[in-house]
């Protein structure tokens, strides 16, 4: 038994050496794989923020005949709920958003917020039920495929919703499907390359998510005279077609394959993506890694239990401490990241421009994230961005509506800092946990992040008349959650571990 464990650990060290050496360079094959994997995040970004347009309260105007009548009480400051339906009209067609389509303009803010909350709640439920499958029986690629198909088909079926209740139910299914997309993409990207390229490849997931976010104002503007259903049609069809590319052209993570006994498949993937002139000693490692290992086979059997990885995360004290810490951080950061864009309609600014500004601000956060990951501490960088984001969010709530320019500037600054903090904590989490539980840990971070969106979407509706109930709460949440990063060790310059034992041994060596 001891010999099997020693052989297994030696082979795992060989695998890490193979990945570090064979993937030390970055060629067009790896780049193409990274693009194909990251495209899933583009469609995820579209579906996440599509409700900014489809669920918005449209603009309206007083009817011409009513305006010329001296007995009319209709003015631009009137509440349409207090006016007869003959006194006003929507600026666009009546089916422009779900609010005008189903006459929800006078419904409570809670009712109007149900669809967005259902989507994010589906993400939370799906993350807990599906997230561990990427570490156990399904693997990263299969779960990514299942998640993408579910999200895409549900988005397409949203077109046929007859009322807000069916619409909310289908949005829940869409959220359930997309729950594992970002974690699978991030882990799949970072497990395929060595430490040199890890920060740069991990950033691609965030960049493509932003591209999806950024494409929404353009798609919405082109369809500004059409029904909200046109938005779902334009975003779901390409996503369905992408699933075909994902099935046939994306490779599984070699680390996951190796850990589950698929040694030949893992080495074949590494050989295909390696440079043709990799050194001869690396070829010997490839040959030795092909040797059957009873230890690896035994591990693959025990790892196939769907919730073993989740149990492992809470069975060991160090793992539980890290898991709970990143979940608190994810919740606080998510309150700002989701709450700010969802609440831009309350700022009284052009909705197409402000959403575009938020999306554009994400782009400079990526090179900044790369520079920070390569040069500075993960811990203190996350703390700094959380504190600045929180302060800007609180000030945004305090500044009055009369100072619209300052308020929008504070909103953008808070959003930018939360985006950068999220980039850092996501890649930090990948480095904090070994391969056998990495996707589950990253999924829990993601679910706490999405759970915050459930609350922030409700707060946006409730806080439409009181800025502190939205922006103030968002700022306080990220400000205080940032201090929890002190509970985590720094991982700058370290290698990725594959087993819980290897991770523990590495921590003991650092501390001892």
Coordinates of C-alpha atoms in Angstrom, one line a residue:
X1 CA 0.0 0.0 0.0
X2 CA 2.9 2.3 0.9
X3 CA 4.6 1.5 -2.4
X4 CA 1.4 2.2 -4.4
X5 CA 1.1 5.6 -2.7
X6 CA 4.8 6.5 -3.3
X7 CA 4.4 5.5 -7.0
X8 CA 1.2 7.5 -7.3
X9 CA 2.8 10.6 -5.8
X10 CA 5.9 10.2 -8.1
X11 CA 3.6 10.0 -11.1
X12 CA 1.6 13.1 -10.0
X13 CA 4.9 14.9 -9.7
X14 CA 5.8 13.7 -13.2
X15 CA 2.5 15.0 -14.5
X16 CA 3.1 18.4 -13.0
X17 CA 6.6 18.4 -14.5
X18 CA 5.2 17.4 -17.9
X19 CA 2.6 20.2 -17.9
X20 CA 5.2 22.8 -16.7
X21 CA 7.7 21.8 -19.4
X22 CA 5.5 20.8 -22.4
X23 CA 3.2 23.8 -22.0
X24 CA 5.9 26.3 -21.1
X25 CA 5.5 27.8 -24.6
X26 CA 2.1 28.9 -26.0
X27 CA 1.3 28.1 -29.6
X28 CA -1.6 28.5 -32.0
X29 CA -3.1 25.1 -30.9
X30 CA -3.4 26.2 -27.3
X31 CA -4.7 29.6 -28.3
X32 CA -7.4 28.0 -30.5
X33 CA -8.4 25.7 -27.6
X34 CA -8.5 28.7 -25.2
X35 CA -10.7 30.7 -27.6
X36 CA -13.2 27.8 -28.1
X37 CA -13.4 27.2 -24.3
X38 CA -13.8 30.9 -23.5
X39 CA -16.6 31.4 -26.0
X40 CA -19.0 29.8 -23.5
X41 CA -18.4 32.8 -21.2
X42 CA -19.5 35.2 -23.9
X43 CA -22.9 33.7 -24.1
X44 CA -23.0 33.4 -20.3
X45 CA -22.4 37.2 -20.1
X46 CA -25.2 37.9 -22.5
X47 CA -27.8 35.9 -20.6
X48 CA -26.6 37.3 -17.2
X49 CA -27.3 40.9 -18.1
X50 CA -30.0 40.6 -20.7
X51 CA -32.7 41.5 -18.1
X52 CA -31.3 45.0 -18.0
X53 CA -33.1 45.6 -21.3
X54 CA -35.9 42.9 -21.4
X55 CA -37.1 43.6 -17.8
X56 CA -36.8 47.4 -17.8
X57 CA -39.7 49.9 -17.4
X58 CA -40.0 51.6 -20.8
X59 CA -40.3 55.4 -21.3
X60 CA -43.7 56.8 -22.0
X61 CA -45.4 60.1 -23.0
X62 CA -48.7 61.9 -22.6
X63 CA -51.1 61.4 -25.4
X64 CA -51.3 64.3 -27.9
X65 CA -55.0 64.8 -27.5
X66 CA -54.6 64.7 -23.7
X67 CA -51.7 67.2 -23.7
X68 CA -53.9 69.8 -25.6
X69 CA -56.8 69.4 -23.2
X70 CA -56.8 71.8 -20.3
X71 CA -58.6 69.2 -18.1
X72 CA -55.8 66.7 -18.4
X73 CA -53.6 66.0 -15.4
X74 CA -50.9 64.2 -17.4
X75 CA -47.4 65.7 -17.0
X76 CA -43.9 64.2 -17.4
X77 CA -43.7 64.0 -13.6
X78 CA -47.0 62.1 -13.3
X79 CA -47.2 58.5 -12.2
X80 CA -48.8 56.4 -15.0
X81 CA -50.5 54.3 -12.3
X82 CA -52.6 57.4 -11.3
X83 CA -53.6 58.2 -14.9
X84 CA -56.3 56.7 -17.2
X85 CA -54.8 54.5 -19.9
X86 CA -56.1 56.9 -22.5
X87 CA -54.0 59.7 -21.2
X88 CA -50.6 58.2 -21.9
X89 CA -48.7 55.8 -24.3
X90 CA -45.5 53.9 -24.4
X91 CA -42.7 55.5 -26.5
X92 CA -42.0 52.1 -28.2
X93 CA -44.2 49.2 -29.1
X94 CA -46.2 47.7 -26.2
X95 CA -44.2 44.5 -26.3
X96 CA -40.8 46.3 -26.1
X97 CA -40.1 44.8 -22.6
X98 CA -42.0 42.4 -20.3
X99 CA -43.2 45.3 -18.2
X100 CA -45.2 46.9 -21.1
X101 CA -46.0 43.6 -22.7
X102 CA -47.8 42.2 -19.6
X103 CA -48.9 45.5 -18.0
X104 CA -46.6 45.2 -15.0
X105 CA -45.9 48.9 -14.7
X106 CA -48.1 49.2 -11.6
X107 CA -47.1 45.9 -10.0
X108 CA -44.9 45.9 -6.9
X109 CA -41.1 46.1 -7.2
X110 CA -40.9 42.6 -5.8
X111 CA -43.1 41.2 -8.6
X112 CA -41.0 43.0 -11.3
X113 CA -37.8 41.7 -9.7
X114 CA -38.8 38.0 -9.7
X115 CA -37.5 37.1 -13.1
X116 CA -34.0 38.4 -12.5
X117 CA -33.9 36.9 -9.0
X118 CA -35.2 33.5 -10.4
X119 CA -32.3 33.5 -12.9
X120 CA -29.7 34.0 -10.2
X121 CA -31.5 31.6 -7.8
X122 CA -31.3 29.0 -10.5
X123 CA -27.6 29.6 -10.7
X124 CA -27.2 29.1 -6.9
X125 CA -29.2 25.8 -6.9
X126 CA -27.4 24.6 -10.1
X127 CA -24.0 25.4 -8.7
X128 CA -24.6 23.3 -5.6
X129 CA -26.1 20.3 -7.5
X130 CA -23.8 20.4 -10.6
X131 CA -20.5 22.0 -9.5
X132 CA -19.0 18.8 -7.9
X133 CA -19.7 16.7 -11.0
X134 CA -16.8 18.4 -12.8
X135 CA -14.4 17.0 -10.1
X136 CA -16.0 13.5 -10.1
X137 CA -17.8 11.6 -12.8
X138 CA -18.4 14.1 -15.6
X139 CA -15.2 16.1 -15.8
X140 CA -14.8 19.7 -16.9
X141 CA -15.7 19.5 -20.6
X142 CA -18.8 17.4 -20.3
X143 CA -20.3 19.6 -17.5
X144 CA -19.5 22.7 -19.6
X145 CA -21.3 21.2 -22.5
X146 CA -24.4 20.2 -20.5
X147 CA -24.5 23.6 -18.8
X148 CA -24.2 25.5 -22.2
X149 CA -26.9 23.4 -23.8
X150 CA -29.3 23.8 -20.9
X151 CA -28.7 27.6 -20.8
X152 CA -29.0 28.0 -24.6
X153 CA -32.2 26.0 -25.0
X154 CA -33.9 27.6 -22.0
X155 CA -33.0 31.0 -23.4
X156 CA -34.6 30.1 -26.7
X157 CA -37.8 28.7 -24.9
X158 CA -38.1 32.0 -23.0
X159 CA -39.4 33.5 -26.3
X160 CA -42.7 31.6 -25.9
X161 CA -43.4 32.7 -22.3
X162 CA -47.1 33.9 -22.0
X163 CA -46.7 35.6 -18.6
X164 CA -44.3 36.6 -16.0
X165 CA -44.6 33.4 -14.0
X166 CA -43.7 31.1 -16.9
X167 CA -41.0 33.6 -17.9
X168 CA -39.5 33.4 -14.4
X169 CA -39.6 29.6 -14.4
X170 CA -37.8 29.4 -17.7
X171 CA -35.2 32.0 -16.5
X172 CA -34.7 29.8 -13.4
X173 CA -33.8 26.8 -15.7
X174 CA -31.5 29.0 -17.8
X175 CA -29.8 30.1 -14.6
X176 CA -29.6 26.5 -13.4
X177 CA -27.8 25.6 -16.6
X178 CA -25.3 28.4 -16.7
X179 CA -24.3 27.8 -13.1
X180 CA -21.2 25.9 -13.9
X181 CA -20.1 27.6 -17.1
X182 CA -17.7 30.2 -15.6
X183 CA -16.0 27.8 -13.2
X184 CA -15.6 25.0 -15.8
X185 CA -14.1 27.5 -18.3
X186 CA -11.7 29.0 -15.7
X187 CA -10.5 25.7 -14.4
X188 CA -10.2 24.1 -17.9
X189 CA -8.1 27.1 -19.1
X190 CA -5.8 27.1 -16.1
X191 CA -5.2 23.4 -15.8
X192 CA -3.9 23.0 -19.3
X193 CA -0.9 25.4 -19.0
X194 CA 2.1 26.0 -16.8
X195 CA 2.4 28.7 -14.2
X196 CA 3.9 31.2 -16.6
X197 CA 0.7 31.3 -18.8
X198 CA -1.8 30.6 -16.1
X199 CA -2.7 34.3 -15.2
X200 CA -2.9 35.2 -18.9
X201 CA -5.1 32.3 -19.8
X202 CA -7.4 32.7 -16.8
X203 CA -8.1 36.3 -17.8
X204 CA -9.6 35.1 -21.1
X205 CA -12.6 33.8 -19.3
X206 CA -13.3 37.2 -17.8
X207 CA -12.6 39.0 -21.1
X208 CA -15.1 36.9 -23.1
X209 CA -17.7 37.4 -20.4
X210 CA -17.2 41.1 -20.9
X211 CA -17.5 40.8 -24.6
X212 CA -20.9 39.2 -24.1
X213 CA -21.8 42.0 -21.7
X214 CA -20.5 44.6 -24.1
X215 CA -22.4 43.1 -27.1
X216 CA -25.8 43.6 -25.3
X217 CA -26.1 47.3 -25.8
X218 CA -25.4 46.9 -29.5
X219 CA -27.9 44.0 -29.9
X220 CA -30.5 45.9 -27.8
X221 CA -30.0 49.1 -29.8
X222 CA -30.4 47.3 -33.1
X223 CA -33.7 45.8 -31.7
X224 CA -34.9 48.9 -30.0
X225 CA -38.1 48.9 -32.1
X226 CA -38.7 45.2 -31.7
X227 CA -40.1 43.0 -29.0
X228 CA -38.0 41.8 -26.0
X229 CA -38.3 38.3 -27.5
X230 CA -36.0 39.4 -30.4
X231 CA -33.2 39.8 -27.8
X232 CA -33.5 36.2 -26.6
X233 CA -33.7 35.0 -30.2
X234 CA -30.5 36.9 -31.2
X235 CA -28.5 35.6 -28.2
X236 CA -29.8 32.0 -27.9
X237 CA -29.3 30.8 -31.5
X238 CA -25.6 31.5 -31.7
X239 CA -25.2 29.9 -28.3
X240 CA -26.9 26.7 -29.5
X241 CA -24.6 26.5 -32.5
X242 CA -21.6 27.0 -30.3
X243 CA -22.4 23.8 -28.3
X244 CA -21.7 21.8 -31.5
X245 CA -18.1 23.3 -31.6
X246 CA -17.7 22.6 -27.9
X247 CA -18.6 18.9 -28.3
X248 CA -16.2 18.2 -31.2
X249 CA -13.3 20.5 -30.9
X250 CA -12.6 21.1 -27.2
X251 CA -10.3 18.8 -25.2
X252 CA -10.7 17.7 -21.6
X253 CA -8.4 18.8 -18.8
X254 CA -5.3 16.5 -18.8
X255 CA -5.0 16.9 -15.0
X256 CA -8.6 15.6 -14.5
X257 CA -8.1 12.7 -17.0
X258 CA -4.9 11.6 -15.2
X259 CA -6.4 11.8 -11.7
X260 CA -9.3 9.6 -12.9
X261 CA -7.1 6.9 -14.5
X262 CA -7.4 8.1 -18.1
X263 CA -3.6 8.3 -18.5
X264 CA -3.4 7.6 -22.2
X265 CA -5.9 10.3 -23.0
X266 CA -4.2 12.8 -20.7
X267 CA -0.8 12.3 -22.3
X268 CA -2.2 12.3 -25.8
X269 CA -3.7 15.8 -25.2
X270 CA -0.4 17.0 -23.8
X271 CA 1.5 15.6 -26.7
X272 CA -0.8 17.3 -29.3
X273 CA -0.5 20.7 -27.6
X274 CA 3.3 20.5 -26.9
X275 CA 5.9 22.0 -29.1
X276 CA 7.3 19.4 -31.6
X277 CA 10.9 19.8 -30.3
X278 CA 10.3 19.3 -26.6
X279 CA 13.3 17.9 -24.8
X280 CA 14.2 14.2 -24.7
X281 CA 13.9 13.9 -20.9
X282 CA 10.3 15.1 -21.3
X283 CA 9.7 12.2 -23.7
X284 CA 10.9 9.8 -21.0
X285 CA 8.4 11.4 -18.6
X286 CA 5.6 10.8 -21.1
X287 CA 6.6 7.2 -21.4
X288 CA 6.8 6.7 -17.6
X289 CA 3.5 8.4 -17.1
X290 CA 1.9 5.8 -19.3
X291 CA 2.8 3.0 -16.9
X292 CA -0.3 1.6 -15.2
X293 CA -0.6 2.8 -11.6
X294 CA -2.9 0.9 -9.2
X295 CA -2.9 3.9 -7.0
X296 CA -4.2 6.2 -9.7
X297 CA -6.8 3.6 -10.7
X298 CA -8.0 3.2 -7.1
X299 CA -8.2 7.0 -6.7
X300 CA -10.3 7.3 -9.9
X301 CA -12.8 4.8 -8.4
X302 CA -13.2 6.8 -5.1
X303 CA -13.3 10.1 -6.9
X304 CA -16.3 9.1 -8.9
X305 CA -18.7 9.7 -6.0
X306 CA -20.5 12.9 -7.1
X307 CA -20.2 14.7 -3.8
X308 CA -16.9 13.4 -2.5
X309 CA -15.1 16.6 -3.4
X310 CA -17.6 18.6 -1.5
X311 CA -17.2 16.4 1.5
X312 CA -13.4 16.8 1.3
X313 CA -13.7 20.5 1.3
X314 CA -15.4 20.5 4.7
X315 CA -13.7 17.5 6.2
X316 CA -10.3 19.2 6.7
X317 CA -10.1 22.3 8.8
X318 CA -7.7 24.2 6.4
X319 CA -9.9 23.5 3.4
X320 CA -13.1 24.5 5.2
X321 CA -11.5 27.7 6.4
X322 CA -10.4 28.6 2.8
X323 CA -13.8 27.6 1.4
X324 CA -15.9 29.7 3.8
X325 CA -13.5 32.7 3.4
X326 CA -13.7 32.8 -0.4
X327 CA -17.5 32.4 -0.2
X328 CA -17.8 35.5 2.0
X329 CA -15.5 37.4 -0.4
X330 CA -17.5 36.2 -3.4
X331 CA -20.8 37.3 -1.8
X332 CA -19.5 40.8 -1.0
X333 CA -17.9 41.4 -4.4
X334 CA -21.0 40.0 -6.2
X335 CA -23.3 42.5 -4.4
X336 CA -21.5 45.4 -6.3
X337 CA -20.7 43.6 -9.5
X338 CA -24.3 42.5 -10.2
X339 CA -26.1 45.3 -8.3
X340 CA -24.4 48.2 -10.0
X341 CA -25.3 47.3 -13.6
X342 CA -28.8 46.1 -12.7
X343 CA -29.5 49.4 -11.0
X344 CA -28.2 51.8 -13.6
X345 CA -31.7 52.6 -14.6
X346 CA -32.2 54.3 -11.3
X347 CA -29.5 56.8 -12.1
X348 CA -31.6 58.6 -14.7
X349 CA -29.0 58.2 -17.4
X350 CA -29.2 56.8 -21.0
X351 CA -29.4 53.1 -20.3
X352 CA -27.6 52.1 -23.5
X353 CA -24.6 54.3 -22.8
X354 CA -24.3 53.5 -19.0
X355 CA -24.4 49.8 -19.6
X356 CA -21.8 50.2 -22.4
X357 CA -19.6 52.3 -20.0
X358 CA -19.8 49.5 -17.3
X359 CA -18.8 46.9 -19.9
X360 CA -16.0 48.9 -21.3
X361 CA -14.6 49.5 -17.9
X362 CA -14.1 45.8 -17.5
X363 CA -11.5 45.6 -20.3
X364 CA -8.7 47.6 -18.5
X365 CA -9.2 45.5 -15.4
X366 CA -7.7 42.5 -17.2
X367 CA -4.2 43.8 -17.9
X368 CA -4.2 45.2 -14.4
X369 CA -5.1 41.8 -13.0
X370 CA -2.3 40.2 -15.0
X371 CA 0.3 42.7 -13.7
X372 CA -0.9 42.3 -10.1
X373 CA -0.8 38.5 -10.3
X374 CA 2.7 38.5 -11.7
X375 CA 4.2 41.1 -9.4
X376 CA 2.2 41.6 -6.2
X377 CA 0.4 39.8 -3.4
X378 CA -3.0 38.4 -4.1
X379 CA -4.3 39.0 -0.6
X380 CA -3.5 42.7 -0.2
X381 CA -4.6 43.4 -3.8
X382 CA -8.0 41.9 -3.2
X383 CA -8.3 43.8 0.1
X384 CA -7.4 47.2 -1.6
X385 CA -9.9 46.8 -4.4
X386 CA -12.7 45.7 -2.1
X387 CA -12.2 48.7 0.2
X388 CA -12.1 51.3 -2.6
X389 CA -15.1 49.7 -4.3
X390 CA -17.0 49.9 -1.0
X391 CA -16.2 53.5 -0.3
X392 CA -17.2 54.5 -3.8
X393 CA -20.5 52.6 -3.5
X394 CA -21.4 54.3 -0.2
X395 CA -20.6 57.7 -1.6
X396 CA -22.7 57.0 -4.6
X397 CA -25.7 56.4 -2.2
X398 CA -24.9 59.6 -0.3
X399 CA -24.5 61.9 -3.3
X400 CA -27.9 63.4 -4.3
X401 CA -29.6 63.1 -7.7
X402 CA -28.7 66.7 -8.5
X403 CA -25.1 65.7 -8.9
X404 CA -25.7 63.1 -11.6
X405 CA -22.2 63.2 -13.1
X406 CA -20.4 62.6 -9.8
X407 CA -22.9 59.8 -9.0
X408 CA -22.3 58.0 -12.3
X409 CA -18.5 58.4 -11.8
X410 CA -18.7 56.8 -8.4
X411 CA -20.8 54.0 -9.7
X412 CA -18.3 53.3 -12.5
X413 CA -15.4 53.4 -10.1
X414 CA -17.1 51.0 -7.6
X415 CA -18.0 48.6 -10.5
X416 CA -14.4 48.7 -11.9
X417 CA -12.9 47.8 -8.5
X418 CA -15.3 45.0 -7.9
X419 CA -14.6 43.5 -11.3
X420 CA -10.8 43.6 -10.6
X421 CA -11.4 42.1 -7.2
X422 CA -13.4 39.3 -8.7
X423 CA -10.7 38.6 -11.3
X424 CA -8.2 38.3 -8.5
X425 CA -10.2 36.2 -6.1
X426 CA -11.3 33.8 -8.9
X427 CA -7.8 33.0 -10.0
X428 CA -6.6 33.0 -6.4
X429 CA -9.1 30.3 -5.5
X430 CA -7.9 28.1 -8.4
X431 CA -4.4 28.2 -6.8
X432 CA -5.7 27.6 -3.3
X433 CA -7.2 24.1 -3.9
X434 CA -5.9 20.9 -5.5
X435 CA -7.2 19.3 -8.7
X436 CA -9.4 16.8 -6.9
X437 CA -11.6 19.6 -5.4
X438 CA -10.6 22.6 -7.5
X439 CA -13.8 22.9 -9.5
X440 CA -16.0 22.3 -6.4
X441 CA -14.2 25.1 -4.5
X442 CA -14.4 27.5 -7.4
X443 CA -18.0 26.6 -7.9
X444 CA -18.8 27.4 -4.3
X445 CA -17.1 30.8 -4.7
X446 CA -19.2 31.3 -7.8
X447 CA -22.5 30.3 -6.1
X448 CA -21.9 32.8 -3.2
X449 CA -21.2 35.4 -5.9
X450 CA -24.4 34.5 -7.7
X451 CA -26.4 34.3 -4.5
X452 CA -25.5 37.9 -3.9
X453 CA -27.2 38.7 -7.2
X454 CA -30.5 37.3 -5.9
X455 CA -30.4 39.9 -3.1
X456 CA -29.0 42.7 -5.2
X457 CA -31.6 42.4 -7.9
X458 CA -34.4 42.7 -5.2
X459 CA -32.5 45.7 -3.6
X460 CA -32.3 47.4 -6.9
X461 CA -36.1 47.3 -7.2
X462 CA -36.7 48.2 -3.6
X463 CA -34.1 51.0 -3.7
X464 CA -35.5 52.7 -6.8
X465 CA -36.6 55.5 -4.5
X466 CA -33.9 55.2 -1.8
X467 CA -30.4 55.0 -3.1
X468 CA -28.9 53.8 0.2
X469 CA -31.0 50.6 0.2
X470 CA -29.2 49.6 -3.0
X471 CA -25.9 51.4 -3.6
X472 CA -25.2 51.9 0.1
X473 CA -25.8 48.3 1.0
X474 CA -23.7 47.1 -1.9
X475 CA -20.8 49.3 -0.7
X476 CA -21.0 48.1 2.9
X477 CA -21.1 44.5 1.8
X478 CA -17.9 44.5 -0.3
X479 CA -16.1 46.8 2.2
X480 CA -16.5 44.5 5.2
X481 CA -16.1 41.2 3.2
X482 CA -12.7 42.4 2.0
X483 CA -11.2 42.0 5.5
X484 CA -11.8 38.2 5.4
X485 CA -8.9 37.8 2.8
X486 CA -6.5 38.0 5.8
X487 CA -7.5 34.4 6.5
X488 CA -6.0 33.1 3.3
X489 CA -2.3 32.3 2.5
X490 CA -0.7 33.9 -0.5
X491 CA 0.0 31.7 -3.5
X492 CA 2.1 33.9 -5.7
X493 CA 4.8 31.8 -7.6
X494 CA 3.4 28.4 -6.5
X495 CA 2.5 25.3 -8.5
X496 CA -0.9 23.6 -8.7
X497 CA -1.3 20.6 -6.4
X498 CA -3.4 17.5 -7.4
X499 CA -4.4 15.8 -4.1
X500 CA -5.4 17.0 -0.7
X501 CA -2.3 15.3 0.8
X502 CA 0.0 17.0 -1.6
X503 CA -1.6 20.4 -0.8
X504 CA -1.2 19.7 3.0
X505 CA 2.4 18.7 2.5
X506 CA 3.1 21.9 0.5
X507 CA 1.5 24.0 3.3
X508 CA 3.6 22.3 6.0
X509 CA 6.8 22.9 4.0
X510 CA 6.0 26.6 3.7
X511 CA 5.1 26.9 7.4
X512 CA 7.9 24.7 8.6

